[in-house]
Coordinates of C-alpha atoms and ligand atoms in Angstrom, one line a residue:
X1 CA 4.6 21.8 -10.3
X2 CA 6.1 19.2 -7.7
X3 CA 5.9 21.7 -4.9
X4 CA 2.5 23.2 -6.0
X5 CA -0.7 22.7 -3.8
X6 CA -3.1 20.1 -5.0
X7 CA -6.7 19.2 -4.2
X8 CA -7.1 15.6 -4.2
X9 CA -10.8 15.1 -3.6
X10 CA -11.8 17.0 -0.5
X11 CA -8.3 16.8 0.8
X12 CA -6.1 19.5 0.3
X13 CA -2.3 18.6 0.0
X14 CA 0.7 21.1 0.6
X15 CA 2.8 19.7 -2.2
X16 CA 2.4 17.0 -5.1
X17 CA 4.6 14.7 -3.6
X18 CA 3.8 11.6 -1.8
X19 CA 5.4 9.4 0.7
X20 CA 5.0 5.8 -0.8
X21 CA 3.8 3.0 1.7
X22 CA 6.7 1.0 3.5
X23 CA 6.7 -1.8 5.7
X24 CA 9.1 -1.0 8.7
X25 CA 8.0 -3.9 11.1
X26 CA 8.2 -1.6 14.3
X27 CA 4.8 -2.6 15.7
X28 CA 6.4 -4.6 18.1
X29 CA 3.8 -5.2 20.7
X30 CA 0.2 -6.6 19.9
X31 CA 0.7 -5.4 16.3
X32 CA -0.4 -2.0 17.3
X33 CA 1.0 1.4 16.0
X34 CA 3.1 3.3 18.9
X35 CA 4.8 6.5 19.8
X36 CA 8.1 5.5 17.8
X37 CA 6.0 5.1 14.8
X38 CA 4.5 8.3 15.4
X39 CA 7.8 10.3 15.5
X40 CA 8.9 8.6 12.4
X41 CA 5.8 9.6 10.1
X42 CA 5.5 13.0 11.8
X43 CA 9.3 13.5 10.7
X44 CA 7.8 13.1 7.1
X45 CA 4.9 15.2 7.6
X46 CA 6.1 17.8 5.0
X47 CA 4.9 15.1 2.1
X48 CA 2.2 16.2 0.5
X49 CA 0.2 13.0 1.3
X50 CA 1.7 10.3 3.5
X51 CA 0.7 6.7 2.9
X52 CA 1.2 4.3 5.8
X53 CA 3.1 0.8 5.9
X54 CA 0.9 -1.7 5.1
X55 CA -1.5 -2.4 7.8
X56 CA -3.8 -5.2 8.0
X57 CA -7.7 -5.0 8.2
X58 CA -8.0 -8.8 9.9
X59 CA -5.8 -10.7 12.1
X60 CA -5.7 -13.5 9.6
X61 CA -3.7 -10.4 7.0
X62 CA -0.7 -10.0 9.6
X63 CA 1.4 -12.1 7.5
X64 CA 4.7 -11.0 8.3
X65 CA 6.7 -10.2 12.0
X66 CA 5.5 -6.8 13.7
X67 CA 3.6 -5.3 11.2
X68 CA 0.5 -3.3 12.2
X69 CA -3.1 -4.2 12.2
X70 CA -6.3 -1.9 12.4
X71 CA -9.2 -4.1 13.7
X72 CA -9.3 -3.4 17.6
X73 CA -9.4 -0.3 19.9
X74 CA -6.1 -0.8 20.8
X75 CA -4.6 0.0 17.4
X76 CA -7.1 2.3 16.7
X77 CA -5.5 4.3 19.9
X78 CA -2.0 3.5 18.8
X79 CA -3.0 5.2 15.2
X80 CA -4.2 8.2 16.7
X81 CA -0.8 9.1 18.1
X82 CA 0.4 8.5 14.6
X83 CA -2.5 10.8 12.8
X84 CA -2.6 13.7 15.7
X85 CA 1.3 14.1 15.2
X86 CA 1.2 14.4 11.5
X87 CA -1.7 16.6 11.7
X88 CA 0.0 19.0 14.0
X89 CA 2.6 19.3 11.7
X90 CA 0.2 20.2 8.9
X91 CA 0.4 16.7 7.1
X92 CA -2.2 14.7 5.5
X93 CA -2.5 10.8 5.9
X94 CA -3.9 7.8 4.4
X95 CA -3.5 4.4 6.2
X96 CA -2.6 1.2 3.5
X97 CA -4.8 -1.8 4.1
X98 CA -2.5 -5.0 3.2
X99 CA -4.0 -8.1 4.1
X100 CA -1.1 -10.5 3.2
X101 CA -3.4 -13.8 2.3
X102 CA -0.9 -16.4 1.4
X103 CA 2.1 -14.1 1.7
X104 CA 2.4 -15.2 5.4
X105 CA 3.8 -17.5 7.9
X106 CA 1.5 -18.9 10.5
X107 CA 4.2 -18.0 13.2
X108 CA 3.9 -14.4 12.4
X109 CA 0.0 -14.6 13.0
X110 CA -1.8 -14.0 16.1
X111 CA -3.4 -17.2 18.2
X112 CA -6.7 -18.4 16.2
X113 CA -5.6 -16.3 13.0
X114 CA -5.3 -18.5 9.6
X115 CA -3.3 -17.9 6.9
X116 CA -5.6 -17.8 3.7
X117 CA -5.8 -17.2 -0.2
X118 CA -7.7 -17.7 -3.0
X119 CA -6.5 -21.3 -3.5
X120 CA -4.1 -23.4 -1.6
X121 CA -1.2 -23.0 -4.1
X122 CA 2.0 -21.8 -1.4
X123 CA 3.4 -18.7 -2.2
X124 CA 7.0 -19.6 -3.3
X125 CA 10.0 -18.2 -1.7
X126 CA 10.6 -17.6 2.1
X127 CA 9.6 -14.8 4.7
X128 CA 11.0 -13.9 8.1
X129 CA 9.7 -15.2 11.4
X130 CA 11.2 -13.7 14.8
X131 CA 11.4 -17.3 16.2
X132 CA 12.6 -19.5 13.4
X133 CA 14.4 -16.6 10.9
X134 CA 13.8 -17.6 7.5
X135 CA 10.9 -20.1 6.8
X136 CA 8.9 -21.2 3.6
X137 CA 5.4 -19.8 3.6
X138 CA 2.6 -21.2 5.0
X139 CA 0.5 -23.3 2.9
X140 CA -3.0 -21.1 2.7
X141 CA -6.6 -22.5 2.8
X142 CA -8.6 -21.7 0.1
X143 CA -11.4 -18.9 0.7
X144 CA -14.8 -20.6 0.6
X145 CA -17.7 -17.6 -0.2
X146 CA -18.6 -17.2 3.4
X147 CA -14.6 -16.3 4.0
X148 CA -14.5 -14.0 1.1
X149 CA -17.6 -12.1 2.5
X150 CA -16.1 -11.9 6.2
X151 CA -12.9 -10.7 4.3
X152 CA -14.8 -7.8 2.4
X153 CA -16.7 -7.1 5.6
X154 CA -13.2 -6.4 7.5
X155 CA -11.9 -4.0 5.3
X156 CA -15.0 -2.1 5.3
X157 CA -14.9 -2.2 9.5
X158 CA -11.5 -1.5 9.2
X159 CA -12.3 1.7 7.1
X160 CA -14.5 2.9 9.5
X161 CA -12.1 2.5 12.5
X162 CA -9.6 4.2 9.9
X163 CA -11.7 7.4 10.3
X164 CA -12.2 6.9 13.8
X165 CA -8.4 6.7 14.0
X166 CA -7.9 10.2 12.6
X167 CA -6.5 9.1 9.0
X168 CA -7.6 11.3 6.1
X169 CA -8.5 8.4 4.0
X170 CA -7.5 4.9 3.1
X171 CA -5.5 2.8 0.4
X172 CA -6.3 -0.3 -0.7
X173 CA -3.1 -2.5 -1.6
X174 CA -4.1 -4.4 -4.7
X175 CA -0.5 -4.4 -5.3
X176 CA 2.7 -6.8 -4.9
X177 CA 1.0 -10.1 -4.7
X178 CA -1.0 -9.2 -1.5
X179 CA -4.7 -10.8 -1.1
X180 CA -6.5 -8.6 -2.9
X181 CA -3.6 -9.2 -6.0
X182 CA -3.8 -13.0 -5.3
X183 CA -7.3 -12.6 -6.5
X184 CA -6.6 -10.3 -9.6
X185 CA -3.6 -12.2 -11.0
X186 CA -4.5 -15.2 -13.3
X187 CA -1.0 -16.8 -12.1
X188 CA -2.5 -16.9 -8.7
X189 CA -5.8 -17.3 -9.1
X190 CA -7.1 -20.8 -10.1
X191 CA -10.4 -20.6 -9.0
X192 CA -13.4 -21.7 -11.2
X193 CA -16.3 -20.3 -9.3
X194 CA -17.7 -16.5 -9.4
X195 CA -14.4 -15.5 -8.2
X196 CA -12.0 -17.0 -10.8
X197 CA -12.0 -18.5 -14.3
X198 CA -12.2 -14.9 -16.2
X199 CA -11.2 -11.0 -16.1
X200 CA -14.2 -10.1 -14.6
X201 CA -14.4 -12.8 -12.0
X202 CA -10.8 -12.2 -10.9
X203 CA -11.5 -8.5 -10.6
X204 CA -15.1 -9.3 -8.4
X205 CA -13.0 -9.5 -4.9
X206 CA -11.1 -6.0 -5.7
X207 CA -14.2 -4.5 -6.6
X208 CA -16.6 -5.7 -4.1
X209 CA -13.7 -4.6 -1.3
X210 CA -13.8 -1.3 -2.8
X211 CA -17.4 -1.0 -2.8
X212 CA -17.8 -1.8 0.6
X213 CA -15.1 0.6 1.7
X214 CA -16.7 3.3 -0.1
X215 CA -19.8 2.8 1.3
X216 CA -18.5 2.6 4.7
X217 CA -16.6 6.1 4.3
X218 CA -17.2 7.5 0.7
X219 CA -15.3 7.5 -2.4
X220 CA -13.5 10.9 -1.7
X221 CA -11.4 8.8 1.1
X222 CA -10.6 5.5 -0.6
X223 CA -7.8 4.9 -3.3
X224 CA -6.3 2.1 -4.8
X225 CA -2.7 0.7 -5.6
X226 CA -2.1 -1.4 -8.4
X227 CA 1.1 -3.1 -10.0
X228 CA 0.3 -4.8 -13.2
X229 CA 3.1 -6.6 -14.6
X230 CA 4.8 -6.5 -11.2
X231 CA 6.0 -10.2 -10.2
X232 CA 6.4 -9.9 -6.5
X233 CA 5.2 -13.2 -4.5
X234 CA 5.0 -15.4 -7.8
X235 CA 2.2 -12.9 -9.5
X236 CA 3.8 -11.8 -13.0
X237 CA 1.8 -10.9 -16.2
X238 CA -0.4 -13.2 -18.0
X239 CA -2.7 -13.6 -21.0
X240 CA -4.9 -10.3 -21.0
X241 CA -3.4 -8.5 -18.2
X242 CA -3.5 -5.2 -19.5
X243 CA -7.4 -5.5 -20.7
X244 CA -8.3 -7.1 -17.2
X245 CA -6.7 -3.9 -15.5
X246 CA -8.1 -1.4 -17.6
X247 CA -11.5 -2.8 -16.8
X248 CA -11.0 -2.7 -13.1
X249 CA -10.0 0.7 -13.4
X250 CA -12.8 1.9 -15.4
X251 CA -15.2 0.5 -12.8
X252 CA -13.0 2.2 -9.7
X253 CA -13.3 5.2 -11.4
X254 CA -16.9 5.2 -11.9
X255 CA -17.2 4.2 -8.3
X256 CA -15.5 7.5 -7.3
X257 CA -12.4 6.3 -5.8
X258 CA -10.0 9.5 -5.0
X259 CA -7.3 8.3 -6.5
X260 CA -5.2 5.5 -8.5
X261 CA -1.7 4.3 -7.2
X262 CA 0.1 3.0 -10.0
X263 CA 3.2 1.3 -9.3
X264 CA 6.0 0.5 -11.9
X265 CA 8.7 -1.6 -10.0
X266 CA 11.2 -1.7 -12.9
X267 CA 13.5 0.2 -10.9
X268 CA 14.0 -2.7 -8.6
X269 CA 14.4 -5.3 -11.4
X270 CA 10.9 -6.0 -12.1
X271 CA 10.0 -6.2 -15.9
X272 CA 8.6 -2.4 -17.1
X273 CA 4.8 -1.4 -17.3
X274 CA 4.3 -0.9 -20.8
X275 CA 3.9 2.6 -21.7
X276 CA 1.0 2.5 -23.6
X277 CA -0.7 0.7 -20.6
X278 CA 0.3 3.8 -18.2
X279 CA -1.4 6.1 -20.5
X280 CA -4.4 4.0 -20.9
X281 CA -4.7 3.5 -17.1
X282 CA -4.2 7.4 -16.7
X283 CA -6.8 8.5 -19.3
X284 CA -9.3 5.8 -17.8
X285 CA -9.1 7.0 -14.2
X286 CA -10.7 10.3 -14.2
X287 CA -9.7 11.4 -10.4
X288 CA -6.4 11.7 -9.0
X289 CA -3.6 9.4 -10.4
X290 CA -0.3 8.7 -8.5
X291 CA 2.7 7.2 -9.9
X292 CA 5.2 5.5 -7.7
X293 CA 8.8 3.7 -8.7
X294 CA 12.0 5.1 -9.3
X295 CA 11.5 8.8 -9.5
X296 CA 13.6 11.8 -7.9
X297 CA 12.9 15.1 -8.3
X298 CA 13.5 15.7 -12.1
X299 CA 11.7 12.7 -13.3
X300 CA 8.6 13.6 -11.0
X301 CA 8.5 17.0 -12.8
X302 CA 9.1 15.9 -15.9
X303 CA 6.1 13.4 -15.5
X304 CA 3.9 15.9 -14.0
X305 CA 4.5 18.5 -16.8
X306 CA 4.0 16.0 -19.2
X307 CA 0.4 15.3 -17.5
X308 CA 1.4 11.7 -16.8
X309 CA 0.3 12.1 -13.3
X310 CA -1.0 14.2 -10.5
X311 CA 1.2 13.3 -7.8
X312 CA 4.5 11.4 -7.5
X313 CA 4.9 9.1 -4.9
X314 CA 8.8 8.2 -3.4
X315 CA 9.5 5.4 -1.3
X316 CA 13.3 4.9 -0.5
X317 CA 14.2 8.6 -0.9
X318 CA 11.3 9.6 1.8
X319 CA 12.5 6.5 3.9
X320 CA 16.1 8.0 4.3
X321 CA 15.3 11.6 4.1
X322 CA 12.7 12.9 6.5
X323 CA 12.8 16.4 4.8
X324 CA 13.1 15.0 1.3
X325 CA 10.7 17.9 0.2
X326 CA 12.9 20.8 1.4
X327 CA 16.1 18.9 -0.2
X328 CA 14.5 18.4 -3.5
X329 CA 13.7 22.2 -3.3
X330 CA 17.3 23.2 -2.6
X331 CA 18.4 20.7 -5.0
X332 CA 20.4 19.3 -1.8
X333 CA 22.6 16.0 -1.7
X334 CA 20.3 12.9 -0.4
X335 CA 21.1 10.2 2.3
X336 CA 21.3 6.8 1.1
X337 CA 19.1 3.9 2.7
X338 CA 20.6 1.3 4.7
X339 CA 18.9 -1.7 4.0
X340 CA 19.6 -3.6 6.7
X341 CA 17.7 -1.9 9.3
X342 CA 14.6 -1.9 6.7
X343 CA 12.7 -4.1 9.0
X344 CA 14.7 -4.4 12.2
X345 CA 12.8 -3.0 15.6
X346 CA 13.9 0.1 17.0
X347 CA 15.1 3.6 16.3
X348 CA 18.1 2.7 14.3
X349 CA 17.6 3.2 10.5
X350 CA 13.9 4.3 11.4
X351 CA 13.8 7.6 13.0
X352 CA 17.8 8.4 13.0
X353 CA 18.0 9.8 9.5
X354 CA 19.8 13.3 9.1
X355 CA 18.0 16.2 8.2
X356 CA 19.6 19.3 6.9
X357 CA 20.9 22.0 9.2
Ligands
FMN1 C1 11.3 -1.1 2.8 C2 10.4 -1.3 2.0 C3 9.0 -1.0 2.4 C4 7.9 -1.5 1.4 N1 6.8 -1.8 2.1 C5 5.8 -1.5 1.2 C6 4.0 -1.7 1.7 O1 4.1 -2.2 2.6 N2 3.5 -1.4 0.8 C7 3.3 -1.1 -0.3 O2 2.7 -1.4 -1.5 N3 4.8 -0.9 -1.1 C8 5.6 -1.1 -0.1 N4 7.2 -0.8 -0.8 C9 7.2 -0.3 -2.1 C10 7.3 1.1 -2.3 O3 5.9 1.8 -1.6 C11 7.8 1.7 -3.5 O4 6.6 1.3 -4.3 C12 9.2 1.2 -4.0 O5 10.3 1.4 -3.0 C13 9.5 1.9 -5.0 O6 9.8 3.1 -4.6 P1 11.0 4.1 -4.8 O7 12.2 3.7 -6.0 O8 10.9 5.4 -4.5 O9 11.5 3.6 -3.3 C14 8.0 -1.1 0.2 C15 9.4 -0.3 -0.1 C16 10.5 -0.6 0.7 C17 11.9 0.0 0.3

């Protein structure tokens, strides 16, 4: 099944493998995609669906060093290199919109941009800056209603730019503690206005962003990634988490989103997502369901056969095996990822992983 073609909305995928979104920090000039990035994605175009690294829809969302954006004409032109290279090889590619929100350092942002989030609480931990190494996160400004409306509009504008840049669709990153999850998660969202204080109010920002993007480019081109029970960036489970996410997913399904991408990072040390919740999310979302986190060919096949997902995403295996699909088909050995080059500029550990002869 893993290697069979699959039609997702209006997009025909060559197989049921997905390259999971992975930040690689190679957008060295002006947070703009470039020819090296086009080579990297084109090398992996035999995935059924490629999802890009996290890409900010706003200057304010560029929390990490050298991550790409998609909010100006230069960035559209940069991404056009990538989508053309992938399409030339018969691949399909969605762009992941990751607004970092409070997971940011001011030094990583361009002039005039601001670190912001649902509240003023600082994200725990540290992050890399090219000028001064590891630094505590910058204290965010709490977003007022006007700033929330502006952020929603930025996602919708970026969705239109994504189509202009040649993407087949967009994925909204509502996982791993970035801006959308900062609103969803009760451990982060301490608001008491109409964007916080109850499950429905915490879901509101995610649903407004999704609806604005659906209005901009159509639901068949909009997916969302979620990570209930994830612990990245000061998130974690909270009272009522499962019920809140089921309600969210019911609404996303009714809105016509093309896919739901559900993440389980227990293979990376996070608490496991309860099996009952996974099943409930799967049955609640009526369109395509993607599962991610810790899969190999055998566990992916088993999940597809059991009906637990329509597509399976692979992260690290695609990072270090450009020809992952061919290797899995043959049962060939896989390369191992080199963590030391995950986020470093240049070709090393990026476009130089070996392919089978
Ligand atoms: C280097 C690296 C960067 C990542 N960056 C992102 C990202 O930008 N957006 C995202 O949603 N997940 C990101 N992830 C998580 C992956 O998409 C995936 O969920 C995770 O690696 C688990 O899948 P795996 O076990 O197949 O690697 C990243 C993972 C890695 C290893």
